[in-house]
Amino acid sequence: MKRVLLVLLVAVIAAMVVSTVYAGNATFSGTLTPGGATEPVVAQISTPNCTGGTVAFSVLYAVYPFTVDATGAYTFTEPGTESALYLYSGSFDPNSPVTNCIAATNSNPLNLVVNLTAGTQYYVVVIEDTFAQDGMSYSINISGPGNII
């Protein structure tokens, strides 16, 4: 009996050490369609950052505000082939997409890891990163050590 309990205890401890546990996970998904919300200029990207430059080109976009309840590294993913992802702290203005941009990527599939601070207002923005602007579906997944609210 003691041997069985010891083996079980070792197995539980090993599972806790080996596995990565995320406390929070959120998914934002939808479809960008022609005639929908557009951002008149696009912030240039040098992954994982916004470069500070813009390009005058109107793109379809969607924005999702969120906060986290634990400070730490959060992973943002989007499996599509036509998307770009931007992360803003404090506020987001589609007419000034460089302001408050703290991270970005357009390397599909999208994968971005960013340190976030508990209680700070963030905005994740997805755009259609093509010249056609003919619409696309997206699914942004955020995971990390705290709850995504």
PDB file of C-alpha atoms in Angstrom:
ATOM      1  CA  MET A   1       0.000   0.000   0.000  1.00  0.00           C
ATOM      2  CA  LYS A   2       2.791   2.446   0.917  1.00  0.00           C
ATOM      3  CA  ARG A   3       4.573   1.601  -2.326  1.00  0.00           C
ATOM      4  CA  VAL A   4       1.435   2.359  -4.373  1.00  0.00           C
ATOM      5  CA  LEU A   5       0.962   5.690  -2.604  1.00  0.00           C
ATOM      6  CA  LEU A   6       4.635   6.569  -3.120  1.00  0.00           C
ATOM      7  CA  VAL A   7       4.428   5.766  -6.852  1.00  0.00           C
ATOM      8  CA  LEU A   8       1.224   7.791  -7.141  1.00  0.00           C
ATOM      9  CA  LEU A   9       2.781  10.742  -5.291  1.00  0.00           C
ATOM     10  CA  VAL A  10       5.873  10.682  -7.535  1.00  0.00           C
ATOM     11  CA  ALA A  11       3.662  10.531 -10.643  1.00  0.00           C
ATOM     12  CA  VAL A  12       1.582  13.524  -9.504  1.00  0.00           C
ATOM     13  CA  ILE A  13       4.692  15.597  -8.700  1.00  0.00           C
ATOM     14  CA  ALA A  14       6.280  14.691 -12.046  1.00  0.00           C
ATOM     15  CA  ALA A  15       3.115  15.717 -13.901  1.00  0.00           C
ATOM     16  CA  MET A  16       3.066  19.063 -12.087  1.00  0.00           C
ATOM     17  CA  VAL A  17       6.726  19.761 -12.907  1.00  0.00           C
ATOM     18  CA  VAL A  18       6.563  18.681 -16.557  1.00  0.00           C
ATOM     19  CA  SER A  19       3.305  20.283 -17.669  1.00  0.00           C
ATOM     20  CA  THR A  20       2.806  23.979 -18.348  1.00  0.00           C
ATOM     21  CA  VAL A  21      -0.388  25.234 -16.807  1.00  0.00           C
ATOM     22  CA  TYR A  22      -2.086  28.379 -18.014  1.00  0.00           C
ATOM     23  CA  ALA A  23      -4.620  29.890 -15.666  1.00  0.00           C
ATOM     24  CA  GLY A  24      -6.287  31.916 -18.384  1.00  0.00           C
ATOM     25  CA  ASN A  25      -7.316  31.421 -21.937  1.00  0.00           C
ATOM     26  CA  ALA A  26      -9.520  33.548 -24.180  1.00  0.00           C
ATOM     27  CA  THR A  27     -10.483  33.342 -27.839  1.00  0.00           C
ATOM     28  CA  PHE A  28     -11.727  36.202 -29.987  1.00  0.00           C
ATOM     29  CA  SER A  29     -13.034  35.139 -33.386  1.00  0.00           C
ATOM     30  CA  GLY A  30     -15.058  36.555 -36.203  1.00  0.00           C
ATOM     31  CA  THR A  31     -15.047  37.589 -39.831  1.00  0.00           C
ATOM     32  CA  LEU A  32     -13.783  40.766 -41.460  1.00  0.00           C
ATOM     33  CA  THR A  33     -16.035  41.617 -44.400  1.00  0.00           C
ATOM     34  CA  PRO A  34     -15.797  44.209 -47.164  1.00  0.00           C
ATOM     35  CA  GLY A  35     -17.716  47.307 -46.119  1.00  0.00           C
ATOM     36  CA  GLY A  36     -16.890  46.683 -42.444  1.00  0.00           C
ATOM     37  CA  ALA A  37     -14.809  48.825 -40.095  1.00  0.00           C
ATOM     38  CA  THR A  38     -11.607  50.105 -41.705  1.00  0.00           C
ATOM     39  CA  GLU A  39      -8.420  51.575 -40.342  1.00  0.00           C
ATOM     40  CA  PRO A  40      -7.225  54.336 -42.750  1.00  0.00           C
ATOM     41  CA  VAL A  41      -3.497  53.836 -42.102  1.00  0.00           C
ATOM     42  CA  VAL A  42      -1.496  50.790 -41.021  1.00  0.00           C
ATOM     43  CA  ALA A  43       1.348  50.686 -38.498  1.00  0.00           C
ATOM     44  CA  GLN A  44       4.459  49.091 -39.940  1.00  0.00           C
ATOM     45  CA  ILE A  45       5.729  45.970 -38.195  1.00  0.00           C
ATOM     46  CA  SER A  46       9.158  44.633 -37.357  1.00  0.00           C
ATOM     47  CA  THR A  47       8.072  41.631 -35.244  1.00  0.00           C
ATOM     48  CA  PRO A  48       7.613  41.840 -32.294  1.00  0.00           C
ATOM     49  CA  ASN A  49       7.333  45.640 -32.502  1.00  0.00           C
ATOM     50  CA  CYS A  50       5.573  48.444 -34.317  1.00  0.00           C
ATOM     51  CA  THR A  51       8.288  50.442 -36.098  1.00  0.00           C
ATOM     52  CA  GLY A  52       6.742  53.878 -35.568  1.00  0.00           C
ATOM     53  CA  GLY A  53       6.044  54.268 -39.283  1.00  0.00           C
ATOM     54  CA  THR A  54       2.729  54.013 -41.088  1.00  0.00           C
ATOM     55  CA  VAL A  55       1.475  53.200 -44.556  1.00  0.00           C
ATOM     56  CA  ALA A  56      -1.558  55.009 -45.977  1.00  0.00           C
ATOM     57  CA  PHE A  57      -3.686  51.996 -46.862  1.00  0.00           C
ATOM     58  CA  SER A  58      -7.198  51.322 -45.606  1.00  0.00           C
ATOM     59  CA  VAL A  59      -7.579  47.864 -44.029  1.00  0.00           C
ATOM     60  CA  LEU A  60     -10.405  45.876 -42.474  1.00  0.00           C
ATOM     61  CA  TYR A  61      -9.976  45.404 -38.725  1.00  0.00           C
ATOM     62  CA  ALA A  62     -11.553  44.250 -35.467  1.00  0.00           C
ATOM     63  CA  VAL A  63     -10.577  45.350 -31.963  1.00  0.00           C
ATOM     64  CA  TYR A  64     -11.052  43.589 -28.625  1.00  0.00           C
ATOM     65  CA  PRO A  65     -10.416  45.315 -25.270  1.00  0.00           C
ATOM     66  CA  PHE A  66      -9.218  43.157 -22.373  1.00  0.00           C
ATOM     67  CA  THR A  67      -7.297  43.151 -19.093  1.00  0.00           C
ATOM     68  CA  VAL A  68      -5.422  40.433 -17.230  1.00  0.00           C
ATOM     69  CA  ASP A  69      -5.482  39.727 -13.512  1.00  0.00           C
ATOM     70  CA  ALA A  70      -1.897  38.426 -13.228  1.00  0.00           C
ATOM     71  CA  THR A  71       1.323  39.987 -14.497  1.00  0.00           C
ATOM     72  CA  GLY A  72       3.387  37.740 -16.781  1.00  0.00           C
ATOM     73  CA  ALA A  73       4.034  36.448 -20.282  1.00  0.00           C
ATOM     74  CA  TYR A  74       0.949  35.933 -22.469  1.00  0.00           C
ATOM     75  CA  THR A  75       0.904  34.150 -25.822  1.00  0.00           C
ATOM     76  CA  PHE A  76      -1.196  35.419 -28.737  1.00  0.00           C
ATOM     77  CA  THR A  77      -1.818  33.091 -31.686  1.00  0.00           C
ATOM     78  CA  GLU A  78      -3.884  33.274 -34.881  1.00  0.00           C
ATOM     79  CA  PRO A  79      -3.587  30.411 -37.396  1.00  0.00           C
ATOM     80  CA  GLY A  80      -4.652  32.315 -40.518  1.00  0.00           C
ATOM     81  CA  THR A  81      -2.606  33.264 -43.556  1.00  0.00           C
ATOM     82  CA  GLU A  82      -3.920  36.785 -44.263  1.00  0.00           C
ATOM     83  CA  SER A  83      -3.877  38.414 -40.824  1.00  0.00           C
ATOM     84  CA  ALA A  84      -1.706  40.756 -38.796  1.00  0.00           C
ATOM     85  CA  LEU A  85      -2.020  41.257 -35.054  1.00  0.00           C
ATOM     86  CA  TYR A  86      -1.354  44.410 -33.012  1.00  0.00           C
ATOM     87  CA  LEU A  87      -1.371  44.867 -29.247  1.00  0.00           C
ATOM     88  CA  TYR A  88      -2.044  48.268 -27.644  1.00  0.00           C
ATOM     89  CA  SER A  89      -1.744  49.464 -24.054  1.00  0.00           C
ATOM     90  CA  GLY A  90      -4.063  52.132 -22.621  1.00  0.00           C
ATOM     91  CA  SER A  91      -6.024  53.008 -25.745  1.00  0.00           C
ATOM     92  CA  PHE A  92      -6.424  52.295 -29.455  1.00  0.00           C
ATOM     93  CA  ASP A  93      -7.188  54.865 -32.157  1.00  0.00           C
ATOM     94  CA  PRO A  94      -7.631  53.442 -35.692  1.00  0.00           C
ATOM     95  CA  ASN A  95      -6.618  56.843 -37.100  1.00  0.00           C
ATOM     96  CA  SER A  96      -3.291  56.700 -35.233  1.00  0.00           C
ATOM     97  CA  PRO A  97      -2.268  53.016 -35.188  1.00  0.00           C
ATOM     98  CA  VAL A  98       1.295  53.638 -33.979  1.00  0.00           C
ATOM     99  CA  THR A  99       0.239  55.378 -30.752  1.00  0.00           C
ATOM    100  CA  ASN A 100       0.337  52.959 -27.777  1.00  0.00           C
ATOM    101  CA  CYS A 101       1.310  49.979 -29.969  1.00  0.00           C
ATOM    102  CA  ILE A 102       3.423  47.699 -27.771  1.00  0.00           C
ATOM    103  CA  ALA A 103       3.764  44.609 -29.989  1.00  0.00           C
ATOM    104  CA  ALA A 104       2.794  43.331 -33.425  1.00  0.00           C
ATOM    105  CA  THR A 105       3.335  40.517 -35.904  1.00  0.00           C
ATOM    106  CA  ASN A 106       2.361  39.673 -39.457  1.00  0.00           C
ATOM    107  CA  SER A 107       4.363  36.437 -39.746  1.00  0.00           C
ATOM    108  CA  ASN A 108       1.626  33.881 -40.420  1.00  0.00           C
ATOM    109  CA  PRO A 109       0.641  31.807 -38.614  1.00  0.00           C
ATOM    110  CA  LEU A 110       0.765  34.499 -35.929  1.00  0.00           C
ATOM    111  CA  ASN A 111       2.564  33.782 -32.657  1.00  0.00           C
ATOM    112  CA  LEU A 112       3.486  36.568 -30.252  1.00  0.00           C
ATOM    113  CA  VAL A 113       4.605  36.437 -26.607  1.00  0.00           C
ATOM    114  CA  VAL A 114       4.233  39.675 -24.629  1.00  0.00           C
ATOM    115  CA  ASN A 115       4.687  40.547 -20.959  1.00  0.00           C
ATOM    116  CA  LEU A 116       1.466  42.114 -19.663  1.00  0.00           C
ATOM    117  CA  THR A 117       0.721  43.912 -16.392  1.00  0.00           C
ATOM    118  CA  ALA A 118      -2.295  43.058 -14.236  1.00  0.00           C
ATOM    119  CA  GLY A 119      -5.032  45.710 -14.278  1.00  0.00           C
ATOM    120  CA  THR A 120      -3.788  47.508 -17.420  1.00  0.00           C
ATOM    121  CA  GLN A 121      -6.284  48.051 -20.252  1.00  0.00           C
ATOM    122  CA  TYR A 122      -5.103  46.351 -23.458  1.00  0.00           C
ATOM    123  CA  TYR A 123      -6.517  46.096 -26.963  1.00  0.00           C
ATOM    124  CA  VAL A 124      -5.801  43.313 -29.421  1.00  0.00           C
ATOM    125  CA  VAL A 125      -6.415  44.323 -33.037  1.00  0.00           C
ATOM    126  CA  VAL A 126      -6.541  42.001 -36.020  1.00  0.00           C
ATOM    127  CA  ILE A 127      -6.351  43.350 -39.573  1.00  0.00           C
ATOM    128  CA  GLU A 128      -6.603  41.788 -42.995  1.00  0.00           C
ATOM    129  CA  ASP A 129      -3.007  42.081 -44.175  1.00  0.00           C
ATOM    130  CA  THR A 130      -3.607  41.774 -47.937  1.00  0.00           C
ATOM    131  CA  PHE A 131      -4.042  44.204 -50.813  1.00  0.00           C
ATOM    132  CA  ALA A 132      -7.311  42.510 -51.851  1.00  0.00           C
ATOM    133  CA  GLN A 133      -9.235  43.416 -48.658  1.00  0.00           C
ATOM    134  CA  ASP A 134     -11.837  40.837 -49.677  1.00  0.00           C
ATOM    135  CA  GLY A 135     -12.587  39.608 -46.155  1.00  0.00           C
ATOM    136  CA  MET A 136     -11.314  36.817 -43.919  1.00  0.00           C
ATOM    137  CA  SER A 137     -12.143  34.763 -40.852  1.00  0.00           C
ATOM    138  CA  TYR A 138      -9.897  34.855 -37.785  1.00  0.00           C
ATOM    139  CA  SER A 139      -9.533  33.259 -34.372  1.00  0.00           C
ATOM    140  CA  ILE A 140      -7.177  34.920 -31.870  1.00  0.00           C
ATOM    141  CA  ASN A 141      -6.211  32.820 -28.870  1.00  0.00           C
ATOM    142  CA  ILE A 142      -4.638  34.412 -25.778  1.00  0.00           C
ATOM    143  CA  SER A 143      -3.195  32.297 -22.990  1.00  0.00           C
ATOM    144  CA  GLY A 144      -1.133  33.127 -19.948  1.00  0.00           C
ATOM    145  CA  PRO A 145      -0.704  32.917 -16.185  1.00  0.00           C
ATOM    146  CA  GLY A 146      -3.816  34.942 -15.309  1.00  0.00           C
ATOM    147  CA  ASN A 147      -7.396  35.299 -16.367  1.00  0.00           C
ATOM    148  CA  ILE A 148      -8.088  37.313 -19.511  1.00  0.00           C
ATOM    149  CA  ILE A 149     -11.061  39.577 -18.764  1.00  0.00           C
TER     150      ILE A 149
END
